[in-house]
Coordinates of C-alpha atoms in Angstrom, one line a residue:
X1 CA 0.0 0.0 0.0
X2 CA 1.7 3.1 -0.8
X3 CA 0.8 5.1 2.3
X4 CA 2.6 8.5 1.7
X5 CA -0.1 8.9 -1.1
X6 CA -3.0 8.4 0.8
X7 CA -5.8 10.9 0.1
X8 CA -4.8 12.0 -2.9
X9 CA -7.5 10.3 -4.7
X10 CA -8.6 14.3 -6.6
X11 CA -5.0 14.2 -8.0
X12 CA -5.0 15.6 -11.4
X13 CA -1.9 15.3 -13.5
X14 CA -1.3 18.1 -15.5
X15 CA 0.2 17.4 -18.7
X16 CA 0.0 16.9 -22.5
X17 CA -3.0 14.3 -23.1
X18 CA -1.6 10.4 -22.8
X19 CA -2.9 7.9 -24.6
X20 CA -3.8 4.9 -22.8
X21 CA -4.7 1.2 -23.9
X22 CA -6.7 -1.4 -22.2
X23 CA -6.3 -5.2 -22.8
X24 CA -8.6 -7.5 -21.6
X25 CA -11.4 -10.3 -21.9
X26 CA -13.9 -7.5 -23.3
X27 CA -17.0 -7.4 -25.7
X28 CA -17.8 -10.9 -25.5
X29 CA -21.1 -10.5 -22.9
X30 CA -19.4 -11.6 -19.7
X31 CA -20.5 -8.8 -17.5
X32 CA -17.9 -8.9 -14.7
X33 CA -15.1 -7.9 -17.1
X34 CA -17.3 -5.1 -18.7
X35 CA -17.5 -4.2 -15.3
X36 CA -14.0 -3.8 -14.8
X37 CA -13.6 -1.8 -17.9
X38 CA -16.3 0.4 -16.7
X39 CA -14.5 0.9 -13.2
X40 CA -11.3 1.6 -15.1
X41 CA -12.7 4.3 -18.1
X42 CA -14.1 5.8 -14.9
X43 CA -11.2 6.2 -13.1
X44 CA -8.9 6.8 -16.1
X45 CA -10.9 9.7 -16.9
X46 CA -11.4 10.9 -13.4
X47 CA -7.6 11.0 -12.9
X48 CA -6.6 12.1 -16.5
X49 CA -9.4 14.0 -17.8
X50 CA -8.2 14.2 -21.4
X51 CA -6.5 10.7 -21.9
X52 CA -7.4 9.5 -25.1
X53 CA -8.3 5.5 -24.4
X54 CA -8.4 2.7 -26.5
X55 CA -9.3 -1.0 -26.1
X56 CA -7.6 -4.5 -27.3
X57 CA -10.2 -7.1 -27.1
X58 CA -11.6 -9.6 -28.9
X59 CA -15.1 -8.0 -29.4
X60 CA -13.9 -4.7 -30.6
X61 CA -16.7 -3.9 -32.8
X62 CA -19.2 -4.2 -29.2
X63 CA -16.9 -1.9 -27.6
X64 CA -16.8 0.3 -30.0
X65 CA -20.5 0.9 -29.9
X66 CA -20.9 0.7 -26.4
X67 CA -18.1 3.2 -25.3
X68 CA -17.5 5.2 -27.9
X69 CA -13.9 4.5 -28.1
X70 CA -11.5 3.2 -30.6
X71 CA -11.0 -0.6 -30.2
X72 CA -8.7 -3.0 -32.1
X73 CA -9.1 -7.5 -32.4
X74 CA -6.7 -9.1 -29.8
X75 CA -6.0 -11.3 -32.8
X76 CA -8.2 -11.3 -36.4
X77 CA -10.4 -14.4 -37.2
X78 CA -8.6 -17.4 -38.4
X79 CA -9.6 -19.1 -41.8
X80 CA -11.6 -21.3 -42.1
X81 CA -10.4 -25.1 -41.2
X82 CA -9.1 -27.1 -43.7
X83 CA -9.6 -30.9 -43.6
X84 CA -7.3 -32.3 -45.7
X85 CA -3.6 -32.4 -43.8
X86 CA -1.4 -31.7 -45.9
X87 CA -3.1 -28.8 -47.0
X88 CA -2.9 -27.6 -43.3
X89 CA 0.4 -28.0 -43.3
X90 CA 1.2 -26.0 -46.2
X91 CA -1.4 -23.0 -45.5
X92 CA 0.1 -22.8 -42.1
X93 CA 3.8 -22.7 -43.5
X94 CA 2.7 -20.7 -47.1
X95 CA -0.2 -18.4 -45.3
X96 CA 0.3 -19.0 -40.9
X97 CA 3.9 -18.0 -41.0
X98 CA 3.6 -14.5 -43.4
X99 CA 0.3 -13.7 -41.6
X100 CA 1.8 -14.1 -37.8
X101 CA 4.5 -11.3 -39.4
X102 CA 1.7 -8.7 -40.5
X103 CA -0.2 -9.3 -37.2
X104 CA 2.8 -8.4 -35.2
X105 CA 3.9 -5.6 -36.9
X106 CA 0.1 -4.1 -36.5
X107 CA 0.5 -5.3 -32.9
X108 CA 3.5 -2.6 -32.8
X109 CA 2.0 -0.2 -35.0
X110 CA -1.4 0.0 -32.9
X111 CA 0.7 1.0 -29.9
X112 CA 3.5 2.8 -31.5
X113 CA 2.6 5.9 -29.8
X114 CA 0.8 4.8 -26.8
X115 CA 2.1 5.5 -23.4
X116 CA 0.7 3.0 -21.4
X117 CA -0.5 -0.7 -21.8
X118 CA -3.1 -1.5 -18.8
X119 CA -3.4 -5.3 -18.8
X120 CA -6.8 -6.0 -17.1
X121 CA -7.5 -9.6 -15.1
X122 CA -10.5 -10.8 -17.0
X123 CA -9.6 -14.7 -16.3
X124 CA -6.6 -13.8 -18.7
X125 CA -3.8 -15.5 -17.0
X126 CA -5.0 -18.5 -15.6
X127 CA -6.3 -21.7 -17.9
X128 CA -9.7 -22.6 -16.8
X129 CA -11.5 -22.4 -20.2
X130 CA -8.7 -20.7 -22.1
X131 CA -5.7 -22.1 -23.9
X132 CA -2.0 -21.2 -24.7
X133 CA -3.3 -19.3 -28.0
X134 CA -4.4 -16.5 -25.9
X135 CA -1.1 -16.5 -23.7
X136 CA 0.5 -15.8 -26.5
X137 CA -0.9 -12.8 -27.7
X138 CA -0.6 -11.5 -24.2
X139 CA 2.6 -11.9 -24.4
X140 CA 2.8 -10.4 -28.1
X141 CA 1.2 -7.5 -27.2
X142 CA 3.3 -7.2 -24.1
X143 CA 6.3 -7.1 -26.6
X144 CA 5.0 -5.2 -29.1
X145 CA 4.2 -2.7 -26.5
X146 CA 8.3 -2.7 -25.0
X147 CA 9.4 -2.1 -28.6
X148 CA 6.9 0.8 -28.9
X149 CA 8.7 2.6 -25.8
X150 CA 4.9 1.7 -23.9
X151 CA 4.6 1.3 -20.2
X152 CA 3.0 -1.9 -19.2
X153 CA 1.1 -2.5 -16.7
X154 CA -0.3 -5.6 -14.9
X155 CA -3.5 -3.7 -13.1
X156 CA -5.1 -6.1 -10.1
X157 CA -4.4 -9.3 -12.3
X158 CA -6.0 -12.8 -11.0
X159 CA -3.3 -15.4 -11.8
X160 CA -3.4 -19.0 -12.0
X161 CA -3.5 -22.2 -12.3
X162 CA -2.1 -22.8 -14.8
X163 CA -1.9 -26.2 -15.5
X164 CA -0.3 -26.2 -18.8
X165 CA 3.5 -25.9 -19.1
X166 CA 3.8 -23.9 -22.3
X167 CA 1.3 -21.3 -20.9
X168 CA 3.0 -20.8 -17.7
X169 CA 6.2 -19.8 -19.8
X170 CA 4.0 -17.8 -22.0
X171 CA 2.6 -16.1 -18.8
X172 CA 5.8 -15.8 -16.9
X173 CA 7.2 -13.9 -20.1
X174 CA 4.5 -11.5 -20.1
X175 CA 4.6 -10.7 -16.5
X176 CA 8.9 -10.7 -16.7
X177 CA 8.5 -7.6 -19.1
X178 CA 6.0 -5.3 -17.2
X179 CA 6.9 -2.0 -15.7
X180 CA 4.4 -2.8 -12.8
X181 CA 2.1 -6.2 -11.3
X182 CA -0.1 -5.8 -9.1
X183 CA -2.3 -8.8 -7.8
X184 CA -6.1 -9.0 -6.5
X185 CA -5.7 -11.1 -4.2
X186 CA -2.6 -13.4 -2.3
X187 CA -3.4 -16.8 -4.1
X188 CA -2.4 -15.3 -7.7
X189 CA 1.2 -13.8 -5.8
X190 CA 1.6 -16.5 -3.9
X191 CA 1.0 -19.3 -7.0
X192 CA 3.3 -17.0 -9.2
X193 CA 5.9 -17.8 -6.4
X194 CA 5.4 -21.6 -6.5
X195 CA 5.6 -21.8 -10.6
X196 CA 9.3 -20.0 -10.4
X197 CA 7.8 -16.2 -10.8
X198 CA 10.2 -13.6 -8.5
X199 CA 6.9 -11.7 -7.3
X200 CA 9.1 -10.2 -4.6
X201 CA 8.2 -6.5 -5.1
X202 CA 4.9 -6.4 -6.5
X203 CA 1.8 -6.0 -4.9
X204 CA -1.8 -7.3 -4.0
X205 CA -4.3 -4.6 -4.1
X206 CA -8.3 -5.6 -4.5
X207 CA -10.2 -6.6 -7.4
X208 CA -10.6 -3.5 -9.6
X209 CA -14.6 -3.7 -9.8
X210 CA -14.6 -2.2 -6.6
X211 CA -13.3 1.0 -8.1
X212 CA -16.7 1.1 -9.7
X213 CA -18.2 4.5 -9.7
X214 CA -20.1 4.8 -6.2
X215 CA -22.5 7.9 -8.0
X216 CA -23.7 4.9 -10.5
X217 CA -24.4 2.0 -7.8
X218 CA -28.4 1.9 -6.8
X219 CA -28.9 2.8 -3.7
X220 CA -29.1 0.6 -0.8
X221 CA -32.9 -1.0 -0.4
X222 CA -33.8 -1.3 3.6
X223 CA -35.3 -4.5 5.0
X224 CA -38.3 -5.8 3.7
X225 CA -41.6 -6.5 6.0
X226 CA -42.1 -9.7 3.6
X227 CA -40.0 -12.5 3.0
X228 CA -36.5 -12.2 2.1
X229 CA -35.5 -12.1 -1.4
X230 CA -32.6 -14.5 -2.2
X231 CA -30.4 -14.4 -5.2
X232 CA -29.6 -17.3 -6.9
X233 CA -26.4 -16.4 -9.2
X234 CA -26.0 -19.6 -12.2
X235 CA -23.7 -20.7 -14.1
X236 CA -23.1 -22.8 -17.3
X237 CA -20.2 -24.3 -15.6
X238 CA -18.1 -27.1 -17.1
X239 CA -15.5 -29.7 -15.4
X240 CA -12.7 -27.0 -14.6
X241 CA -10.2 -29.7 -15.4
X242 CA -11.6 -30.2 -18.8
X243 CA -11.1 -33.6 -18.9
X244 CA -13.6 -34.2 -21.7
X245 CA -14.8 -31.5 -23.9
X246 CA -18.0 -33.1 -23.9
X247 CA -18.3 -34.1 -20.6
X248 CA -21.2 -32.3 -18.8
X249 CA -21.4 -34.2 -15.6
X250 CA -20.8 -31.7 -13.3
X251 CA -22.7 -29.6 -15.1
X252 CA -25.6 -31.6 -14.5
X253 CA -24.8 -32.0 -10.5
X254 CA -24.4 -28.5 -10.2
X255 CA -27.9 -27.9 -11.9
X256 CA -29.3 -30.7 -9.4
X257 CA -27.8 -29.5 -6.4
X258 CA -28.9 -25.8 -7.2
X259 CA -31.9 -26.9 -8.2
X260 CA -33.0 -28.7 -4.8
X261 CA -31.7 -26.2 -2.9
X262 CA -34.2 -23.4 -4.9
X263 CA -36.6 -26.1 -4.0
X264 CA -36.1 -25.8 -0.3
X265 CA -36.0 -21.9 -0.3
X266 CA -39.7 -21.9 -2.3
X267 CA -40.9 -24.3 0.4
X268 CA -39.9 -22.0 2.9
X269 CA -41.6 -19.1 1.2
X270 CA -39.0 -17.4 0.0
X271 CA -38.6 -15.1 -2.9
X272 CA -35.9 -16.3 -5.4
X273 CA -34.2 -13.8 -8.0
X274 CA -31.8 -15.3 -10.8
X275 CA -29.2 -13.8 -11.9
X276 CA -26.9 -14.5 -14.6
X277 CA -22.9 -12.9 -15.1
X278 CA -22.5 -13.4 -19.0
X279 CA -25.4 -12.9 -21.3
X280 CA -23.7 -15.6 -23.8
X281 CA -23.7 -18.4 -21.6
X282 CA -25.6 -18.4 -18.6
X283 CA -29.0 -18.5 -20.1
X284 CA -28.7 -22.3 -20.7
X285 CA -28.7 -22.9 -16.7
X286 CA -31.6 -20.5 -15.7
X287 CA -33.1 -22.6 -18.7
X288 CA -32.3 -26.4 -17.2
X289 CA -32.7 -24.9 -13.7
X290 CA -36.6 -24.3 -14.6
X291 CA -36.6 -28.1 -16.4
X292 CA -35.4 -29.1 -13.3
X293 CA -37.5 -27.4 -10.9
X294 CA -41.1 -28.2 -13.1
X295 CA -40.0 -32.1 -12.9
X296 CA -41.9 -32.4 -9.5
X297 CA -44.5 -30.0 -10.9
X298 CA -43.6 -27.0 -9.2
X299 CA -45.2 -24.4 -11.5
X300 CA -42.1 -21.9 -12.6
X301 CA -44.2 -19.0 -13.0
X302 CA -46.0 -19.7 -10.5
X303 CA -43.3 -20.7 -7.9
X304 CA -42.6 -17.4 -6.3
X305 CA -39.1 -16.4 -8.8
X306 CA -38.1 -13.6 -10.4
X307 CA -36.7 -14.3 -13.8
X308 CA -35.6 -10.4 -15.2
X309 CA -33.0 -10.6 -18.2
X310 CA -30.2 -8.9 -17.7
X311 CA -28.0 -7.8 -20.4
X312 CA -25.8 -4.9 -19.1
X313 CA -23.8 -4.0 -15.7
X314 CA -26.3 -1.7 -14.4
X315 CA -28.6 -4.6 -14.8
X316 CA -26.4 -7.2 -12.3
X317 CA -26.2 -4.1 -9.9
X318 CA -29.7 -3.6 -9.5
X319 CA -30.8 -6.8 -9.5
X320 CA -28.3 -7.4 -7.0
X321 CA -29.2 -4.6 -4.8
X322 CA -32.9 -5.9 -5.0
X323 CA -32.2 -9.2 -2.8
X324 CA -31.3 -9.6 0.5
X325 CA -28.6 -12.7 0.6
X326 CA -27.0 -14.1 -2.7
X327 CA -25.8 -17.3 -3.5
X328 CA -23.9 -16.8 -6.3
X329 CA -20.9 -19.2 -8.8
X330 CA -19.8 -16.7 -11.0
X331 CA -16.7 -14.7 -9.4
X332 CA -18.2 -11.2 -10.1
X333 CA -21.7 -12.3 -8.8
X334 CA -19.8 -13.0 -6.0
X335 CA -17.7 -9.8 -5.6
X336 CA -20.8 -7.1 -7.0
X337 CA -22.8 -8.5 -4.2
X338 CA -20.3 -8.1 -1.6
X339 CA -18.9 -4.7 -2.8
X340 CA -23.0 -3.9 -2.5
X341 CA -23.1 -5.1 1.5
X342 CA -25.2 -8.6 0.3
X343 CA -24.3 -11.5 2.4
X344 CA -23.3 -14.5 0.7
X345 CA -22.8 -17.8 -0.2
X346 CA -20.6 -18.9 -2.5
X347 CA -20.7 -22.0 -4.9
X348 CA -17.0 -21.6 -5.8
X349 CA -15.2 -23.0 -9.2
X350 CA -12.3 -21.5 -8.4
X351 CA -9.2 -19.9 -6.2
X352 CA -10.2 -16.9 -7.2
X353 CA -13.5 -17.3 -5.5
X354 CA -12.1 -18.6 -2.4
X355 CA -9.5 -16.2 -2.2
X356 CA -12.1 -13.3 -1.8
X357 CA -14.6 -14.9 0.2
X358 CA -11.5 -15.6 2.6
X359 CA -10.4 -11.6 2.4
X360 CA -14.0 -10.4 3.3
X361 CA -14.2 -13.0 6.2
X362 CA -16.6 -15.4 5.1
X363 CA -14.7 -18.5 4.5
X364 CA -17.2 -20.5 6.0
X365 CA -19.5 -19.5 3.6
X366 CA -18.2 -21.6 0.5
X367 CA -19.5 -25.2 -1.2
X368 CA -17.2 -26.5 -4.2
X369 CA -19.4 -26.1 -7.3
X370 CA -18.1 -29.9 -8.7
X371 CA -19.5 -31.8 -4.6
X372 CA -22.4 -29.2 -3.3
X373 CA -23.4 -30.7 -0.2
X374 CA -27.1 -30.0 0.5
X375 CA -27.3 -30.0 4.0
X376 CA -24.5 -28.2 4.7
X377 CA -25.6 -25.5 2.7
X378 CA -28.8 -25.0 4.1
X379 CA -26.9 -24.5 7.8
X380 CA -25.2 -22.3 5.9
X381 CA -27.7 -20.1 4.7
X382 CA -29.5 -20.0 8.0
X383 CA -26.3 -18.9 10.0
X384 CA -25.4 -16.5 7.0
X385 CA -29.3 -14.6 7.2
X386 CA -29.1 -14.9 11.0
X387 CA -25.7 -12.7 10.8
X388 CA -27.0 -10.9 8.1
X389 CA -27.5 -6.8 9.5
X390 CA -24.4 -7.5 11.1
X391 CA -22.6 -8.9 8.2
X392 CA -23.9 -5.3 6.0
X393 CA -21.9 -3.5 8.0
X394 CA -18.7 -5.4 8.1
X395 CA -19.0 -5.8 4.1
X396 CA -19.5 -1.9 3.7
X397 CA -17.3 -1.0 5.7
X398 CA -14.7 -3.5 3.4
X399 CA -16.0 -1.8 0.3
X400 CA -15.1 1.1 1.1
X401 CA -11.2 -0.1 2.4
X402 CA -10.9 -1.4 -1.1
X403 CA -11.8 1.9 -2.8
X404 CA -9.7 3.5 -0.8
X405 CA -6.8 1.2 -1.9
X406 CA -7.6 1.6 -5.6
X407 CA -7.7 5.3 -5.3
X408 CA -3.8 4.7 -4.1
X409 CA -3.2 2.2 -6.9
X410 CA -4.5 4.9 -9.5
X411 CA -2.7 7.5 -8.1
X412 CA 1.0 5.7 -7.7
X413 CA 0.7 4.0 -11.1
X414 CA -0.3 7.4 -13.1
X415 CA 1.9 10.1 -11.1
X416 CA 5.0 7.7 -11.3
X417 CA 4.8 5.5 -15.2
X418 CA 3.0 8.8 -17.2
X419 CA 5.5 11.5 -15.6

């Protein structure tokens, strides 16, 4: 934390306008990283009112639109496949090799006068669901960027696993070359350490989505005469090991398991709210969790559930803010809920989840998405909504901590890499 900087989050740096690019996981519908770019255009702007910003993602044309900023492909669209093998062989060789060339050298020139390269989290540098293809363009761009004279920096990065040994070099080599890491949370520091990764000098500093803009959160909604609201976060989750492609097994489970305990909670007379963190995916599981809940002829609209679509931030956020506990899978379920003061219960897929649930306290709080245990859970959600107007407290008062340590972040990294 840099301490002799504190409470100079209204910093403005006074100088010719810097131009700024931001690489991430963006434009593709998963809400928690458009979250994250949201939190950082906010802040960038706040802190350098006339940066001019750009975005490398893979849906540039959606960011585009949405933010009215220039946007460029991570990497183009590959041809089409080829069958035969020996014409794969040859168009990679003839075509692959001459093409990799041109994409590099628009690699450089899209940052040839950029100043600095923000690398965002956005499940980027781990290998749950994502391959070494991508770790090497992270690392392209991280090169492309050192050639260009461009400050790069790794901005509240989750890290790890990584299971596969030619992305952990890839990794490792993008994360060698930056000007400044920074970590949200111990696990991804601490993993970098055991893979070989000198992490001695950087830091751990909180997810960025808590530097979200507090003037656009809804406010706070105060308890409800009725019966409580409960927000059930899904998932289209997939074995994290990915031992089969095609294996949907615990996919299945983690439908059943949900699916009894949203049972339970409509026997008890609660209200249950869905939610969904990526509008690509998710709608799959609120669509087998209603097969699964009209199999003992529970009537879905009839069942007491809220089923609202959601296709935007601002749309998670205030159906977030309109429950009173969440139990939640997807990581920035998890985190939007906290950072709003919502207990809750996590059905964790990965370290990432576990790591935060640890850092605001509620450790206890956690089932493993592949082995839900039922009963257990349901003490868990009783002990969770007993503790709950104590727990909104405690979880504000965290919020605000990580703000506060954000504003610092902001602060160091533009006063000291745009002087």
């Amino acid at each position: 934390m840099h301490a002799s900087i504190r409470g100079l989050a209204d910093l403005r740096i006074e100088t010719t306008p810097r131009k700024i690019a931001l690489f991430g996981y963006f434009g593709e519908g998963n809400l928690g990283n458009e979250c994250t770019l949201q939190a950082l255009l906010y802040n960038i702007r706040k802190y350098l009112p006339d940066a001019r910003i750009s975005c490398i993602c893979p849906g540039p044309e959606e960011t585009r639109s949405a933010y009215k900023i220039s946007a460029s492909a991570i990497r183009e669209m590959p041809p089409s496949p080829i069958n035969n093998h020996f014409l794969r062989i040859a168009r990679r060789v003839f075509v692959g090799i001459p093409m990799e060339l041109i994409r590099w050298l628009k690699a450089i020139a899209t940052l040839r006068d950029v100043d600095m390269l923000i690398m965002t989290g956005t499940g980027m540098l781990g290998d749950f669901g994502i391959g070494p293809g991508l770790h090497y363009e992270i690392l392209k761009w991280v090169l492309s960027a050192k050639l260009c004279r461009c400050k790069v920096i790794f901005l509240s990065v989750g890290v790890g696993p990584i299971r596969r040994a030619l992305s952990r070099r890839l990794v490792k080599g993008a994360l060698s070359c930056a000007d400044y890491r920074s970590y949200r949370d111990r696990f991804s520091r601490d993993y970098l350490k055991h893979i070989g990764f000198d992490e001695t000098n950087d830091k751990v500093y909180p997810d960025l989505a808590f530097s979200f803009p507090t003037d656009q959160l809804p406010q706070s909604v105060g308890k409800r005469r009725n019966n409580a609201i409960i927000g059930i976060g899904l998932m289209t989750y997939f074995n994290r090991r990915n031992i089969r492609d095609n294996d949907e097994t615990a996919y299945h489970n983690y439908i059943a398991g949900i699916g009894t305990f949203v049972r339970w909670l409509l026997e008890k007379k609660y209200t249950v709210r869905l939610l969904i963190g990526d509008v690509s995916y998710d709608h799959r599981a609120v669509r087998d969790l209603k097969e699964f809940i009209e199999k003992d002829g529970i009537t879905y609209e009839d069942a007491g559930i809220i089923d609202e679509p959601a296709a935007s931030v601002m749309d998670v956020l205030s159906q977030l803010n309109a429950t009173d506990l969440v139990v939640a899978s997807r990581f920035h379920n998890v985190l939007l809920a906290l950072m709003l003061g919502k207990p809750v219960l996590a059905i964790s897929y990965h370290e990432k989840v576990d790591a935060l649930m640890a850092d605001v306290g509620l450790d206890g709080f956690r089932q493993d998405i592949e082995s839900i245990d039922l009963e257990t859970m349901i003490r868990q959600f009783e002990t969770l909504e007993e503790r709950s107007p104590h727990l909104n407290q405690q979880l504000n008062s965290k919020a605000e901590s990580c703000r506060i340590a954000l504003d610092d972040q902001y602060t160091y990294i533009f006063s000291t890499y745009l002087k």
